[in-house]
Coordinates of C-alpha atoms in Angstrom, one line a residue:
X29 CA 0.0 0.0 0.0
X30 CA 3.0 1.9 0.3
X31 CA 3.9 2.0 -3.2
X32 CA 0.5 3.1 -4.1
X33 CA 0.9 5.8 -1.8
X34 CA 4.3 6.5 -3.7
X35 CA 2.8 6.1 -7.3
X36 CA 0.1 9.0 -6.5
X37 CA 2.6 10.6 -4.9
X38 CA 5.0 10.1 -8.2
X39 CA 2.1 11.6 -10.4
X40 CA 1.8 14.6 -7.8
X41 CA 4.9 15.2 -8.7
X42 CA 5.5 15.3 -11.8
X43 CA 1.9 17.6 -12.2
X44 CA 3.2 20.3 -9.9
X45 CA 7.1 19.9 -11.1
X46 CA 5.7 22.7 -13.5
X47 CA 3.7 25.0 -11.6
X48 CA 6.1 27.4 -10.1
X49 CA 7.7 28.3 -13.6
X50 CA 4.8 27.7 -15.5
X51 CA 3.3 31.1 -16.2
X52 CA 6.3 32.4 -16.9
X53 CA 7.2 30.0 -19.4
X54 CA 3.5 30.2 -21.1
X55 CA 3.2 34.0 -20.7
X56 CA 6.1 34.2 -23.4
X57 CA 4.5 31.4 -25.8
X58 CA 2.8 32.8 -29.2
X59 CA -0.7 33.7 -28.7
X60 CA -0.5 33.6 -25.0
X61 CA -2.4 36.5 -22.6
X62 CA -2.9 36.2 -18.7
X63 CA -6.4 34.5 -19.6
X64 CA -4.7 31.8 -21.7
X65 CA -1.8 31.5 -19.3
X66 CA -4.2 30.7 -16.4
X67 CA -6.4 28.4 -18.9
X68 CA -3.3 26.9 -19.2
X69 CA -2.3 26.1 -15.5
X70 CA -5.7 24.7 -14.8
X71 CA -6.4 22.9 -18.2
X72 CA -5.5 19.6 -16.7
X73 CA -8.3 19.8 -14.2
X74 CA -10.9 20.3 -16.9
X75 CA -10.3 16.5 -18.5
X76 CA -9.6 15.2 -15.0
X77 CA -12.7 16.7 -13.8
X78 CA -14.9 14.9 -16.7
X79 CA -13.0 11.9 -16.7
X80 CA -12.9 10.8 -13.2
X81 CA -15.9 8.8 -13.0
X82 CA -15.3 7.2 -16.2
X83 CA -11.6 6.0 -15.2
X84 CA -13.9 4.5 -11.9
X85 CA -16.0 2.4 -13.8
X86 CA -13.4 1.0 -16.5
X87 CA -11.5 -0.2 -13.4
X88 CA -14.3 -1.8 -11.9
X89 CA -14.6 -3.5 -15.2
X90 CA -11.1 -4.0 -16.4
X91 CA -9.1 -4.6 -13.3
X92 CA -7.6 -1.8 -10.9
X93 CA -3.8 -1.6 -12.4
X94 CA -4.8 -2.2 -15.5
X95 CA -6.6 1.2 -15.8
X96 CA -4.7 2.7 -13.7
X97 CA -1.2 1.9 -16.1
X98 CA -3.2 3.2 -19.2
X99 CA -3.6 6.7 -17.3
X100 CA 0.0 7.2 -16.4
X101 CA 0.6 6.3 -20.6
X102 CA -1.5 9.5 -21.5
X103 CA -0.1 11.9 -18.6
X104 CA 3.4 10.7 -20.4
X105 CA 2.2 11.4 -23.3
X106 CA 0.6 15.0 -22.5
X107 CA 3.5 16.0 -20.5
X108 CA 5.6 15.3 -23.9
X109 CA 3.2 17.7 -26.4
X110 CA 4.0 20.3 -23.5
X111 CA 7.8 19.5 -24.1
X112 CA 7.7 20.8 -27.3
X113 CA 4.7 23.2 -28.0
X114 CA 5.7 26.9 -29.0
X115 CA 2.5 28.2 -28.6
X116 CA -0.4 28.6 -25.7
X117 CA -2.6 26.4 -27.3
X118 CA -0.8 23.7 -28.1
X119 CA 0.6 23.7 -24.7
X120 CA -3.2 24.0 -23.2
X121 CA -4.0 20.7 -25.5
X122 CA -1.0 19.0 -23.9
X123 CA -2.2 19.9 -20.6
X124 CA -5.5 18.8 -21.6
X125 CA -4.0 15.1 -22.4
X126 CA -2.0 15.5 -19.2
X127 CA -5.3 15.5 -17.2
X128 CA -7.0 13.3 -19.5
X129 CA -5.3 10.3 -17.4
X130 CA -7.8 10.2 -14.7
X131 CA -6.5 8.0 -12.3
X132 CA -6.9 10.1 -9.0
X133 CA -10.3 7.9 -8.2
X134 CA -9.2 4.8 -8.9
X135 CA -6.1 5.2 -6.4
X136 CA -8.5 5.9 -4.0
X137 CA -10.0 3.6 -4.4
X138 CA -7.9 0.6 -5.2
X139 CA -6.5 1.8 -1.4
X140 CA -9.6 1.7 -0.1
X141 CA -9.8 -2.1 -1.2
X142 CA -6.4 -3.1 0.3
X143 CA -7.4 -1.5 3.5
X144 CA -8.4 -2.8 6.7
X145 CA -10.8 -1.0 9.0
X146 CA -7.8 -0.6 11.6
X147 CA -5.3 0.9 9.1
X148 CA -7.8 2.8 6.6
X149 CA -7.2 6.4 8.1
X150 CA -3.6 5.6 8.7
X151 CA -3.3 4.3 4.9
X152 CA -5.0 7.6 3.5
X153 CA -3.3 10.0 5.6
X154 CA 0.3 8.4 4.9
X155 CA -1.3 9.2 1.4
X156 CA -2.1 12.8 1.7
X157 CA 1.5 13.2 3.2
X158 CA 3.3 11.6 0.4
X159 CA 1.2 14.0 -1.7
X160 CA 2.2 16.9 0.5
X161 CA 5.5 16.1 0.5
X162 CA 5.7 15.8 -3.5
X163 CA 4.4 19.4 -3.5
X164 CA 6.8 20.5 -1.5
X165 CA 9.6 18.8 -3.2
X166 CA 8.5 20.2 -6.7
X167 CA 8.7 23.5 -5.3
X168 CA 12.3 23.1 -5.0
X169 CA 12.8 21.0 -8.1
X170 CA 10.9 22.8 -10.4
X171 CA 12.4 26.5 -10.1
X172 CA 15.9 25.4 -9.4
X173 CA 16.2 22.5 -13.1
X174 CA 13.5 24.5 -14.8
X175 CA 15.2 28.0 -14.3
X176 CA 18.9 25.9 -15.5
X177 CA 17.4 23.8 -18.3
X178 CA 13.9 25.6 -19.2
X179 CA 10.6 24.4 -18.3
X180 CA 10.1 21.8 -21.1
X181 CA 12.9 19.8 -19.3
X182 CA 10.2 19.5 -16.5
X183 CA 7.6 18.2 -19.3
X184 CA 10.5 15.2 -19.7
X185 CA 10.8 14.6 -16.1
X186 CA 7.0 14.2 -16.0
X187 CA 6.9 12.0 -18.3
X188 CA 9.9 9.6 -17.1
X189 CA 8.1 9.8 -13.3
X190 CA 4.7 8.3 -15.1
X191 CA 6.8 5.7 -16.7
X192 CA 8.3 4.9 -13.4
X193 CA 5.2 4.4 -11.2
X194 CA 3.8 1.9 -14.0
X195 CA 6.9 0.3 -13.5
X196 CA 6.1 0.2 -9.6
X197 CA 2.4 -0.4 -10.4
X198 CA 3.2 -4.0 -11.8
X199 CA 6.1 -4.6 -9.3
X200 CA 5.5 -3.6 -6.4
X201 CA 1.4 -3.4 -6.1
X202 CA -0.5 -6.4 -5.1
X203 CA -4.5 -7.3 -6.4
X204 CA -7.2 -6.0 -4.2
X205 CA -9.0 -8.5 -2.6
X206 CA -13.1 -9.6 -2.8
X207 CA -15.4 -6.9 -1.2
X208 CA -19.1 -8.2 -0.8
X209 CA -21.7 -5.0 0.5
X210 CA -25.3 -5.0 0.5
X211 CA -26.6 -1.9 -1.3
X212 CA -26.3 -1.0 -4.9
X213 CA -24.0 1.2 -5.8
X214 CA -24.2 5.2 -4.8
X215 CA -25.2 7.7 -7.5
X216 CA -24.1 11.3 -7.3
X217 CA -27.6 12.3 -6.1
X218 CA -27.3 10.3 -2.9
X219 CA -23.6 11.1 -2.3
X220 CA -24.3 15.1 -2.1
X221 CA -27.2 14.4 0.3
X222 CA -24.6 14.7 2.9
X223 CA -24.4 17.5 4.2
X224 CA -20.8 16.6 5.8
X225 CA -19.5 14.8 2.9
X226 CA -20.4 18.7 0.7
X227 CA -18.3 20.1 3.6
X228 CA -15.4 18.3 2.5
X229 CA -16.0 18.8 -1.3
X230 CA -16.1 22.4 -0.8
X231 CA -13.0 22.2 1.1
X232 CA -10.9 20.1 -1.4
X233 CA -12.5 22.7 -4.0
X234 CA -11.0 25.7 -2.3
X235 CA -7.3 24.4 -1.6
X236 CA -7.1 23.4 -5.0
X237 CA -8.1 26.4 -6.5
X238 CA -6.3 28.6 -4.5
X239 CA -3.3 26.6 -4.8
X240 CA -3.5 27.3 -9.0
X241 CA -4.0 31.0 -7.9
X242 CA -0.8 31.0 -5.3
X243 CA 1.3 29.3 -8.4
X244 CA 0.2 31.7 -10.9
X245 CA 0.5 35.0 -9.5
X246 CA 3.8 34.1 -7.1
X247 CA 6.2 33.9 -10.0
X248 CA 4.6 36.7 -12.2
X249 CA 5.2 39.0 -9.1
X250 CA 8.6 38.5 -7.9
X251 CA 9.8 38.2 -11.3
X252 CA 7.6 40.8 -13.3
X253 CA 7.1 43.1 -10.6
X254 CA 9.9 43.0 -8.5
X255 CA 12.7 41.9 -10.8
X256 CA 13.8 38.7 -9.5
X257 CA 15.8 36.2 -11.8
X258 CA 13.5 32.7 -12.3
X259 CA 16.4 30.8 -10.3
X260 CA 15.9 32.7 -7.1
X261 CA 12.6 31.7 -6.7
X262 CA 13.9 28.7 -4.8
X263 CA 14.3 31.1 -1.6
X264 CA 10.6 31.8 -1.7
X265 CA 9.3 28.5 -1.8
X266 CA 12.5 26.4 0.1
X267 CA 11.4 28.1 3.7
X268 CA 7.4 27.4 2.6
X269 CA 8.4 24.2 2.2
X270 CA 9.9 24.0 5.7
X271 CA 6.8 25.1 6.9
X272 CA 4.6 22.6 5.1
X273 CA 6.5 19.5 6.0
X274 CA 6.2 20.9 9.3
X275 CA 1.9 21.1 9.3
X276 CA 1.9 17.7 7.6
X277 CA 2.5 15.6 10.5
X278 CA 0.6 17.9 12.8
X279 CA -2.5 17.9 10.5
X280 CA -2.5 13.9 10.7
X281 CA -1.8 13.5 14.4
X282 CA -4.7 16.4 15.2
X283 CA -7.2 14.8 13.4
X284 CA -6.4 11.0 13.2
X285 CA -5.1 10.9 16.8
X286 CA -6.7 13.1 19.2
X287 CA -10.0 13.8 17.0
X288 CA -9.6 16.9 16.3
X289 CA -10.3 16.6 12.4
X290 CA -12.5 19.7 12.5
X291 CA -9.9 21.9 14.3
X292 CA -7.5 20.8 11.2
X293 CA -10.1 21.9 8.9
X294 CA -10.3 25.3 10.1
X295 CA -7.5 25.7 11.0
X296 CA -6.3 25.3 7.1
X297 CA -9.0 27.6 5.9
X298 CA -7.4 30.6 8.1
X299 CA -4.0 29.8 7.2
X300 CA -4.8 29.9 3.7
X301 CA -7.0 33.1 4.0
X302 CA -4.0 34.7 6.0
X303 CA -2.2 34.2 2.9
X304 CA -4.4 36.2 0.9
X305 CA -4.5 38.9 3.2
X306 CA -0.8 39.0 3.4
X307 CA -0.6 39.3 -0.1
X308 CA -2.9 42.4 -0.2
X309 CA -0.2 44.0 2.0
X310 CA 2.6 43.0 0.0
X311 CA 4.1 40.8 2.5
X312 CA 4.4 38.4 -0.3
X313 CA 7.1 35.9 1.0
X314 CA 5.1 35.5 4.3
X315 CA 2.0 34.7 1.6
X316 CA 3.2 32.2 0.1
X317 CA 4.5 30.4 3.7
X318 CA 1.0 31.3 5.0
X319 CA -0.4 29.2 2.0
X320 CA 2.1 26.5 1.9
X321 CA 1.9 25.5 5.8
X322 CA -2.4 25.9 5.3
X323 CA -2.2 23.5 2.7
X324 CA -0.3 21.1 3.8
X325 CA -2.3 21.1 6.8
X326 CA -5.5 19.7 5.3
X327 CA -3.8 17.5 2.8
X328 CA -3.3 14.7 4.4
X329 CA -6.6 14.2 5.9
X330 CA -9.2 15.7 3.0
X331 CA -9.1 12.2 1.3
X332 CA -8.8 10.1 5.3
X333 CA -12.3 12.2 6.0
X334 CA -14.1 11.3 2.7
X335 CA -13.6 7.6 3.0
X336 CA -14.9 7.8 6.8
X337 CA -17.6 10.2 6.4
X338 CA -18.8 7.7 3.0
X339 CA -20.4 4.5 3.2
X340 CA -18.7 1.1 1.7
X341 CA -21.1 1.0 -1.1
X342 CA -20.6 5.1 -1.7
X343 CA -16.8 5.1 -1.5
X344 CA -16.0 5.0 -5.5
X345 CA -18.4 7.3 -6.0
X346 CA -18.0 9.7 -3.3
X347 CA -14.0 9.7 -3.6
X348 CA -13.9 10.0 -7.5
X349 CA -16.8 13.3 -7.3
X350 CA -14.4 14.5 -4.4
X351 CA -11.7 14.4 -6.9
X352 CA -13.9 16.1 -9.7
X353 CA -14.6 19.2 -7.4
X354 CA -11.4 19.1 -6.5
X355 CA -10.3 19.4 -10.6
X356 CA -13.2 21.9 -10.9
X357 CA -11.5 23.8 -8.3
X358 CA -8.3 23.9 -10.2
X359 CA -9.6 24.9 -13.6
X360 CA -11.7 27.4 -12.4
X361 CA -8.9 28.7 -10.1
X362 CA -6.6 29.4 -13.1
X363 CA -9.3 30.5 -15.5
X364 CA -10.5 33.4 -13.2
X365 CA -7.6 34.2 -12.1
X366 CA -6.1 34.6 -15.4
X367 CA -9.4 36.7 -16.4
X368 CA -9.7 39.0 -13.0
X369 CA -5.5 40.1 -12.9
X370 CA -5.8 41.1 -16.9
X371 CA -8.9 43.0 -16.7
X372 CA -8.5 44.4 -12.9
X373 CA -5.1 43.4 -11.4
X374 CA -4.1 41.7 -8.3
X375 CA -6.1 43.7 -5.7
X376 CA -9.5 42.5 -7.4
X377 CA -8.2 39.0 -7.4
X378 CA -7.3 39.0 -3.8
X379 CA -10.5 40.8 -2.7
X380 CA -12.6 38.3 -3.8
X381 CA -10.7 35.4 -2.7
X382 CA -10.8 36.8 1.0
X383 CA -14.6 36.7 0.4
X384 CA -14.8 32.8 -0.9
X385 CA -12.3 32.0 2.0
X386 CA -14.1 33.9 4.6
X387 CA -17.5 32.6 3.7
X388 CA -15.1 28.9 3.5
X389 CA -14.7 29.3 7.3
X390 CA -18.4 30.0 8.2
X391 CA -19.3 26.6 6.7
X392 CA -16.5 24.6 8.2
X393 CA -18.0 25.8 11.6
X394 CA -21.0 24.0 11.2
X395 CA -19.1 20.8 10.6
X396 CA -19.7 18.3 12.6
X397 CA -16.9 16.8 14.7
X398 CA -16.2 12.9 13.8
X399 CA -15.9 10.7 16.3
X400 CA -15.4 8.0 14.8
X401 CA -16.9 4.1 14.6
X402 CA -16.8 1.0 16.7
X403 CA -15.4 -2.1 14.5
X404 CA -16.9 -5.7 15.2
X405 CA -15.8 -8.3 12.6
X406 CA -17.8 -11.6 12.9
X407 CA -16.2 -14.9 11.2
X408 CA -19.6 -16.7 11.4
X409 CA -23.1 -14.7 10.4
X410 CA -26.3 -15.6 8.5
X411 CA -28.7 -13.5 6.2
X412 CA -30.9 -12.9 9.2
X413 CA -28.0 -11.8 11.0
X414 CA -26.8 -9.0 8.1
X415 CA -30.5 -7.5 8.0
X416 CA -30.8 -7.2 11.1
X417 CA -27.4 -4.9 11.4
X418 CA -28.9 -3.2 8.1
X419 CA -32.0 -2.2 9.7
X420 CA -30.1 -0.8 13.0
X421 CA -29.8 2.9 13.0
X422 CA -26.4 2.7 15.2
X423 CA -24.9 0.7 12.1
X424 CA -23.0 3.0 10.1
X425 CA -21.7 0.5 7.6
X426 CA -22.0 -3.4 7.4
X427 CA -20.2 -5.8 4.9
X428 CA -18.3 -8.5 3.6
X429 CA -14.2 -8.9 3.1
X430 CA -12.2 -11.6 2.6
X431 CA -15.2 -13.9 3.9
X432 CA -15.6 -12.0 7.3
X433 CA -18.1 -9.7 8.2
X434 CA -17.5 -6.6 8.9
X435 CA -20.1 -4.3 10.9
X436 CA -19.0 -0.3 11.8
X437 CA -21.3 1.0 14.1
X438 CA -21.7 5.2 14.8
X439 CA -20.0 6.2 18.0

């Protein structure tokens, strides 16, 4: 499970390699504008966005690795059109094929399958970390080879790291095992019924989009507006990274250890709104850190929170729309943002950022806290047994794995 951890963790990577040279590097393409450039930086949400729910239900069909080895092909193949396009559009088509790989669901929930109740939120938040971690790393990475040996040498890397985890995929990864539940499969309609599980959407669809905004405007500013070189970059985001590996681990043990998930959640949201206000003020280094140490924050438990929060038979669905918004979130970051700071500059952008984040927190303080289930596994059970747990409202969840049943109930 570790290695799957790593592979997502691998296409993290190479994704956000780019970002903190990318509009830069599409700003001076042919045919490029700020709208374009920021088009551009969220293109490969749009196809992930769409996609997401289709890559689910080939893999249910086709087999888990099977799937999830023809999506790390296209994001290779995407990142190479973006290795060699000379103008905004073919590098927003390239970005389009990057995202067209649509894998993020399927991780989640080929995870989900190898996971035992015991080690589930452990499993997802080691997850989230990894992914935190290959954000961090690329912002270190990315300016420092991309400034020396342009950006489309961060296009190559990408597409060597996607070769790489399929090479882990098939070596490394074992087959899920036989999950039996009782209910037919969740559709979207029932998923967004819960009110908690929205909570979380809206979440994932605000770090994500403010984290397209943050790459965007960071480089155009210290090197457009206050002349630094590309290369120096590295000492804005080196000490955010010291920040973010620093919330990673405290954003885990809060919320998967003492319970506290909720505290994590808002605690993100301000950090991330502090950001933008710091911005506004021209305290731009102390932005990005602001950002970075926010983010990181919530990232290893936004994906823990959806699996708990969802039901066994709503998992696929509820993890692959999480994803969607999440996409959604992305694309629309870069797409306004692009729009708003070529039409009426930075201020306007920020202004109504601090108004999504603000209204952000007033939601997350009507979450409700979790507190998590009582497990009982039974080795011997009857049908008369399983509707009788499926007709008690202190059962959460009740199924079948590996032959055992399995019955969480609500604490």
């Amino acid at each position: 499970m570790t290695y799957l951890s790593l592979i997502m963790a691998i296409r993290f990577l190479g994704l956000f390699i780019v970002m903190p040279l990318l509009a830069i590097f599409a700003l001076n393409l042919n045919g490029a504008s700020e709208t374009t450039v920021g088009i551009a930086l969220g293109a490969y949400a749009l196809s992930q966005m769409f996609l997401q729910v289709i890559f689910g239900k080939m893999s249910d069909k086709y087999g888990r690795k099977h799937i999830l080895a023809f999506g790390l092909l296209i994001l290779a193949l995407g990142s190479l059109v973006c290795a060699v396009s000379t103008d905004i559009y073919t590098l927003i088509f390239g970005r389009l094929l990057q995202g067209a790989g649509a894998i993020g669901g399927v991780v989640l929930a080929y995870l989900n399958d190898l996971a035992t109740e015991e080690t589930r939120g452990k499993i997802f938040a080691r997850m989230g970390q990894f992914i935190a971690l290959a954000f961090g790393i690329s912002m270190i990475i990315g300016p420092t080879i991309g400034a020396k040996y342009g950006v489309n040498s961060l296009f190559d890397i990408t597409a060597g790291l996607a070769v790489l985890a399929i090479v882990l995929l098939y070596l490394k990864v074992p087959n899920p095992p036989k999950i039996e539940h009782f209910q037919e499969k969740a559709t979207i309609g029932e998923v967004i019924k819960n009110k908690e599980l929205l909570k979380i959407y809206f979440s994932g669809f605000m770090q994500k989009g403010l984290m397209v905004v943050i790459f965007m405007v960071t480089p155009l500013i210290f090197v457009n507006e206050l002349g630094w070189d590309k290369f120096e970059l590295w000492k804005v985001y080196v000490p955010a990274l010291v920040f973010g590996i620093v919330a990673m681990p405290f954003g885990a043990i809060m919320a998967e250890k003492k319970g506290k998930g909720k505290l994590v959640f808002i605690l993100s949201a301000m950090f991330m709104v502090a950001s933008v206000v710091a911005f506004l003020i021209h305290f731009y280094i102390a932005g990005v850190i602001l950002f970075f140490f926010g983010f990181n924050l919530l990232e290893p438990v936004l994906q823990s929170f959806t699996g708990k929060v969802a039901r066994i038979h709503e998992k696929a669905t509820a993890m692959s729309l999480g994803n969607s918004i999440q996409y959604l979130g992305i694309f629309l970051g870069g797409m306004v943002a692009g729009i708003i700071k070529q039409y009426y500059g930075y201020s306007a952008l920020f202004y109504l950022i601090l108004a999504m984040g603000l209204a952000w927190i007033a939601v997350l303080l009507t979450m409700k806290e979790f507190k998590g289930f009582e497990v009982k596994t039974f080795e011997e059970f009857n049908d008369e047994m399983i509707e009788g747990f499926k007709n008690d409202d202190t059962v959460h969840d009740v199924f079948i794995k590996e032959e055992i049943l399995i019955v969480k109930f609500l604490k």
